[in-house]
Coordinates of C-alpha atoms in Angstrom, one line a residue:
M998 CA 13.2 -23.5 -11.3
S999 CA 12.0 -22.2 -7.9
L1000 CA 10.8 -18.6 -7.4
N1001 CA 13.4 -17.4 -4.8
L1002 CA 12.0 -14.5 -2.9
D1003 CA 14.7 -14.5 -0.2
L1004 CA 15.3 -10.9 1.0
T1005 CA 17.8 -11.7 3.7
G1006 CA 20.1 -8.8 4.3
R1007 CA 17.6 -6.3 2.8
V1008 CA 16.0 -3.4 4.6
A1009 CA 12.4 -2.5 4.1
V1010 CA 10.3 0.4 5.4
V1011 CA 6.5 0.0 5.6
T1012 CA 4.5 3.2 6.3
G1013 CA 1.4 2.6 8.4
G1014 CA 2.8 -0.8 9.1
T1015 CA 1.4 -1.2 12.6
R1016 CA -2.0 -2.8 11.7
G1017 CA -4.2 -4.0 8.9
V1018 CA -2.8 -4.2 5.5
G1019 CA 0.5 -2.5 6.6
A1020 CA 1.1 -5.1 9.3
G1021 CA 0.4 -7.9 6.8
I1022 CA 3.0 -6.4 4.4
A1023 CA 5.5 -6.1 7.2
R1024 CA 5.0 -9.7 8.2
A1025 CA 5.5 -10.9 4.6
F1026 CA 8.9 -9.0 4.5
L1027 CA 9.9 -10.5 7.8
Q1028 CA 9.1 -14.0 6.6
A1029 CA 11.2 -13.3 3.5
G1030 CA 14.2 -12.5 5.7
A1031 CA 14.2 -8.7 5.5
E1032 CA 14.9 -6.3 8.3
V1033 CA 11.7 -4.3 8.6
V1034 CA 11.0 -0.9 10.0
V1035 CA 7.4 0.2 10.4
C1036 CA 6.3 3.8 11.1
A1037 CA 3.1 5.5 12.2
R1038 CA 2.1 8.3 14.4
R1039 CA 1.3 5.8 17.2
P1040 CA 3.0 2.6 18.2
P1041 CA 1.2 -0.8 17.6
D1042 CA -0.9 -2.3 20.3
T1043 CA 1.4 -5.4 20.0
P1044 CA 4.7 -5.7 18.1
V1045 CA 4.5 -6.8 14.5
T1046 CA 6.1 -10.2 14.4
A1047 CA 6.5 -13.2 12.0
D1048 CA 8.6 -16.4 12.2
G1049 CA 10.1 -15.3 15.5
R1050 CA 11.3 -12.0 14.1
T1051 CA 10.0 -8.5 15.0
A1052 CA 9.6 -5.3 12.9
R1053 CA 11.2 -2.2 14.5
F1054 CA 8.8 0.6 15.1
R1055 CA 9.6 4.3 14.8
P1056 CA 7.1 7.1 15.3
L1057 CA 6.6 9.4 12.3
D1058 CA 4.1 11.9 11.0
L1059 CA 4.4 11.6 7.2
R1060 CA 2.9 15.1 6.8
A1061 CA 6.1 16.6 8.4
P1062 CA 8.7 16.7 5.5
D1063 CA 11.7 17.5 7.8
A1064 CA 10.8 14.6 10.1
V1065 CA 10.4 12.3 7.1
R1066 CA 13.8 13.1 5.7
E1067 CA 15.4 12.6 9.1
F1068 CA 13.6 9.3 9.5
F1069 CA 15.0 7.8 6.3
H1070 CA 18.5 8.9 6.9
T1071 CA 18.3 7.5 10.4
V1072 CA 17.1 4.1 9.0
A1073 CA 19.9 4.1 6.5
A1074 CA 22.5 5.0 9.2
D1075 CA 21.2 2.3 11.6
H1076 CA 20.9 -0.5 9.1
G1077 CA 23.6 0.5 6.6
R1078 CA 21.1 0.5 3.6
L1079 CA 17.5 1.0 2.5
D1080 CA 16.2 -1.4 -0.2
C1081 CA 12.5 -0.9 -0.3
L1082 CA 9.8 1.6 0.7
V1083 CA 6.2 0.5 0.8
N1084 CA 3.9 3.6 0.9
N1085 CA 1.0 2.0 2.6
A1086 CA -0.2 4.7 5.1
G1087 CA -3.4 6.4 4.1
G1088 CA -7.2 6.1 4.3
T1089 CA -10.3 8.2 4.6
P1090 CA -13.6 8.5 6.3
Y1091 CA -16.8 8.5 4.4
R1092 CA -17.6 12.1 3.3
L1093 CA -19.8 13.2 0.5
L1094 CA -18.2 16.0 -1.4
G1095 CA -21.0 18.6 -0.9
E1096 CA -21.3 17.9 2.8
T1097 CA -17.8 18.8 3.9
A1098 CA -15.5 21.8 3.4
A1099 CA -12.8 21.7 0.8
E1100 CA -10.1 21.9 3.4
R1101 CA -11.1 18.6 4.9
H1102 CA -11.0 16.9 1.5
A1103 CA -7.6 18.5 0.9
R1104 CA -6.3 16.8 4.0
V1105 CA -7.3 13.4 2.6
V1106 CA -5.3 14.2 -0.6
E1107 CA -2.4 15.3 1.5
L1108 CA -2.3 12.0 3.4
N1109 CA -2.8 9.7 0.4
L1110 CA -0.8 11.6 -2.3
T1111 CA 1.5 14.3 -0.9
A1112 CA 2.7 12.2 2.0
P1113 CA 3.7 9.2 -0.2
M1114 CA 5.5 11.6 -2.5
T1115 CA 7.4 13.1 0.4
A1116 CA 8.4 9.7 1.7
S1117 CA 9.5 8.5 -1.7
L1118 CA 11.7 11.5 -2.3
A1119 CA 13.4 11.0 1.0
A1120 CA 13.9 7.3 0.3
Y1121 CA 15.2 8.0 -3.2
D1122 CA 17.8 10.4 -1.7
V1123 CA 19.2 7.3 0.1
M1124 CA 18.6 4.7 -2.6
R1125 CA 20.2 6.6 -5.5
G1126 CA 23.6 6.4 -3.7
Q1127 CA 23.5 2.6 -3.3
P1128 CA 25.2 0.4 -5.9
D1129 CA 22.0 -1.7 -6.3
G1130 CA 19.6 1.2 -5.9
G1131 CA 16.2 0.2 -4.4
S1132 CA 12.5 -0.2 -4.9
V1133 CA 9.4 1.9 -4.1
I1134 CA 6.0 0.4 -3.9
M1135 CA 2.8 2.5 -3.8
I1136 CA -0.3 0.9 -2.3
G1137 CA -3.0 2.1 -4.6
S1138 CA -6.7 1.3 -4.8
V1139 CA -9.5 0.4 -7.3
S1140 CA -11.0 3.6 -5.9
G1141 CA -8.5 5.4 -8.2
T1142 CA -9.8 3.8 -11.3
R1143 CA -13.6 4.1 -10.8
P1144 CA -16.1 6.6 -9.4
S1145 CA -15.8 6.7 -5.6
P1146 CA -18.9 8.4 -4.1
G1147 CA -18.3 9.2 -0.5
T1148 CA -14.6 8.9 -0.9
A1149 CA -14.0 11.1 -3.9
A1150 CA -10.9 12.8 -2.6
Y1151 CA -9.4 9.5 -1.7
G1152 CA -10.1 8.1 -5.1
A1153 CA -8.6 11.2 -6.8
A1154 CA -5.5 10.9 -4.6
K1155 CA -5.1 7.2 -5.5
A1156 CA -5.4 8.0 -9.2
G1157 CA -2.7 10.6 -8.8
L1158 CA -0.5 8.2 -6.8
E1159 CA -0.6 5.7 -9.6
N1160 CA 0.4 8.3 -12.2
L1161 CA 3.1 9.7 -9.9
A1162 CA 4.6 6.2 -9.6
R1163 CA 4.8 5.9 -13.4
S1164 CA 6.6 9.2 -13.6
M1165 CA 9.0 8.3 -10.8
A1166 CA 9.7 5.0 -12.6
V1167 CA 10.9 7.0 -15.6
E1168 CA 12.8 9.7 -13.8
W1169 CA 14.6 7.4 -11.3
A1170 CA 15.5 4.6 -13.7
P1171 CA 17.6 2.6 -13.8
R1172 CA 18.7 3.0 -10.1
V1173 CA 15.3 2.8 -8.5
R1174 CA 12.2 0.8 -9.6
V1175 CA 8.7 2.2 -8.8
N1176 CA 5.5 0.2 -9.0
T1177 CA 1.9 0.3 -7.7
L1178 CA -0.3 -2.4 -6.2
V1179 CA -3.9 -1.6 -7.0
L1180 CA -5.9 -3.1 -4.2
G1181 CA -9.5 -4.2 -4.0
M1182 CA -11.2 -5.0 -0.6
V1183 CA -9.0 -6.5 2.1
R1184 CA -10.1 -8.2 5.2
T1185 CA -8.6 -6.5 8.3
E1186 CA -9.6 -5.9 11.9
L1187 CA -11.6 -2.9 10.7
S1188 CA -13.7 -4.8 8.2
A1189 CA -16.6 -5.3 10.5
L1190 CA -16.8 -1.5 11.0
H1191 CA -17.3 -1.1 7.2
Y1192 CA -19.4 -4.2 6.4
G1193 CA -21.1 -5.2 9.6
D1194 CA -20.8 -8.6 11.2
E1195 CA -19.3 -11.7 9.7
A1196 CA -22.3 -12.3 7.6
G1197 CA -21.9 -8.8 6.1
V1198 CA -18.2 -9.4 5.4
A1199 CA -19.1 -12.7 3.7
A1200 CA -21.8 -11.0 1.6
V1201 CA -19.5 -8.3 0.5
G1202 CA -16.8 -10.9 -0.3
A1203 CA -19.3 -12.8 -2.4
T1204 CA -19.5 -9.8 -4.8
V1205 CA -15.8 -10.4 -5.7
P1206 CA -15.2 -12.9 -8.6
L1207 CA -12.9 -15.0 -6.3
G1208 CA -15.6 -15.0 -3.7
R1209 CA -13.9 -13.4 -0.8
L1210 CA -11.9 -10.4 0.5
A1211 CA -8.1 -10.5 0.2
E1212 CA -6.0 -11.3 3.3
P1213 CA -3.3 -8.7 4.3
T1214 CA -0.6 -11.4 3.9
E1215 CA -1.6 -11.8 0.2
I1216 CA -0.9 -8.1 -0.3
G1217 CA 2.4 -8.6 1.5
D1218 CA 3.3 -11.5 -0.8
A1219 CA 2.8 -9.3 -3.9
C1220 CA 5.0 -6.5 -2.3
V1221 CA 7.8 -9.0 -1.6
F1222 CA 7.7 -10.1 -5.2
L1223 CA 7.9 -6.5 -6.5
A1224 CA 10.8 -5.8 -4.1
S1225 CA 12.7 -9.0 -5.1
G1226 CA 15.2 -9.6 -7.8
R1227 CA 12.6 -11.7 -9.6
A1228 CA 10.8 -8.4 -10.5
G1229 CA 14.1 -6.8 -11.6
Y1230 CA 12.6 -5.7 -14.9
V1231 CA 9.3 -4.6 -13.5
S1232 CA 9.0 -0.8 -13.1
G1233 CA 6.2 1.7 -13.8
A1234 CA 3.7 -1.2 -13.5
S1235 CA 0.3 -1.3 -11.8
L1236 CA -0.4 -4.8 -10.5
L1237 CA -4.1 -5.4 -9.9
V1238 CA -4.7 -7.4 -6.6
H1239 CA -8.4 -7.3 -6.4
G1240 CA -9.7 -10.8 -6.8
G1241 CA -11.0 -10.2 -10.3
G1242 CA -12.5 -6.8 -9.7
E1243 CA -16.1 -6.0 -9.5
R1244 CA -19.0 -7.7 -11.3
P1245 CA -20.6 -5.0 -13.6
A1246 CA -24.0 -4.0 -12.2
F1247 CA -25.7 -4.3 -15.6
L1248 CA -25.1 -8.0 -15.6
D1249 CA -27.2 -8.5 -12.5
A1250 CA -29.9 -6.3 -14.0
A1251 CA -29.8 -8.3 -17.2
T1252 CA -30.0 -11.6 -15.3
A1253 CA -33.0 -10.3 -13.3
N1254 CA -34.9 -9.4 -16.5
H1255 CA -33.9 -12.6 -18.4
P1256 CA -33.5 -15.4 -15.8
K1257 CA -31.9 -18.6 -17.1
E1258 CA -34.2 -21.5 -17.7
S1259 CA -34.0 -24.3 -15.1

């Protein structure tokens, strides 16, 4: 039996879908046949395309609740439906907690937790009136499940996002399914800024059990699965997409002190 992930006729919104992971997610939905709307504060440098199809861009500041509500009702009016929301927009600079004012950390929480909640509520207002409901996917992070020095507010927000998704899954069932993808490191056009040159990216990738960083399209494939009918009984779940996670530091220390005999 084949795994049919055809989303033809479905409508998906990907926040922050103009570059990086978000663009990879948008392309995966396009390849699956869905109509895709991407939103961000600024338009993409080039349109997001796949298989000869193009995602529609709409400007949106996710921190403006009235604008968010208007955006989702406009999408539903233009396309006749809204089947999936992928809450991808987010991010953070590197800031140690004690070196930055609390207000700046709070803005990180606003972008990575409050904004996805605002978008989800607006999407739910549309989806709950549809006969087949809809699906909301949170883009989480391993930063929400482990200490995140330098990105503590981001990690706290991602932890909250995962818990929020579980509560939404209970409150909004059975009409709307809500799940989280918990991501590890993903290779994007910004990877070199974080990890240096190609050698640095490769070195970082070598710390992952699968030996490399994820590709944005692989994150998109997981989103398409969760949005499809094949995941019809999956809700309130957290799917780890991290290549096996991180090798525990104590193993390297133990190996150094007790090297294997040749």
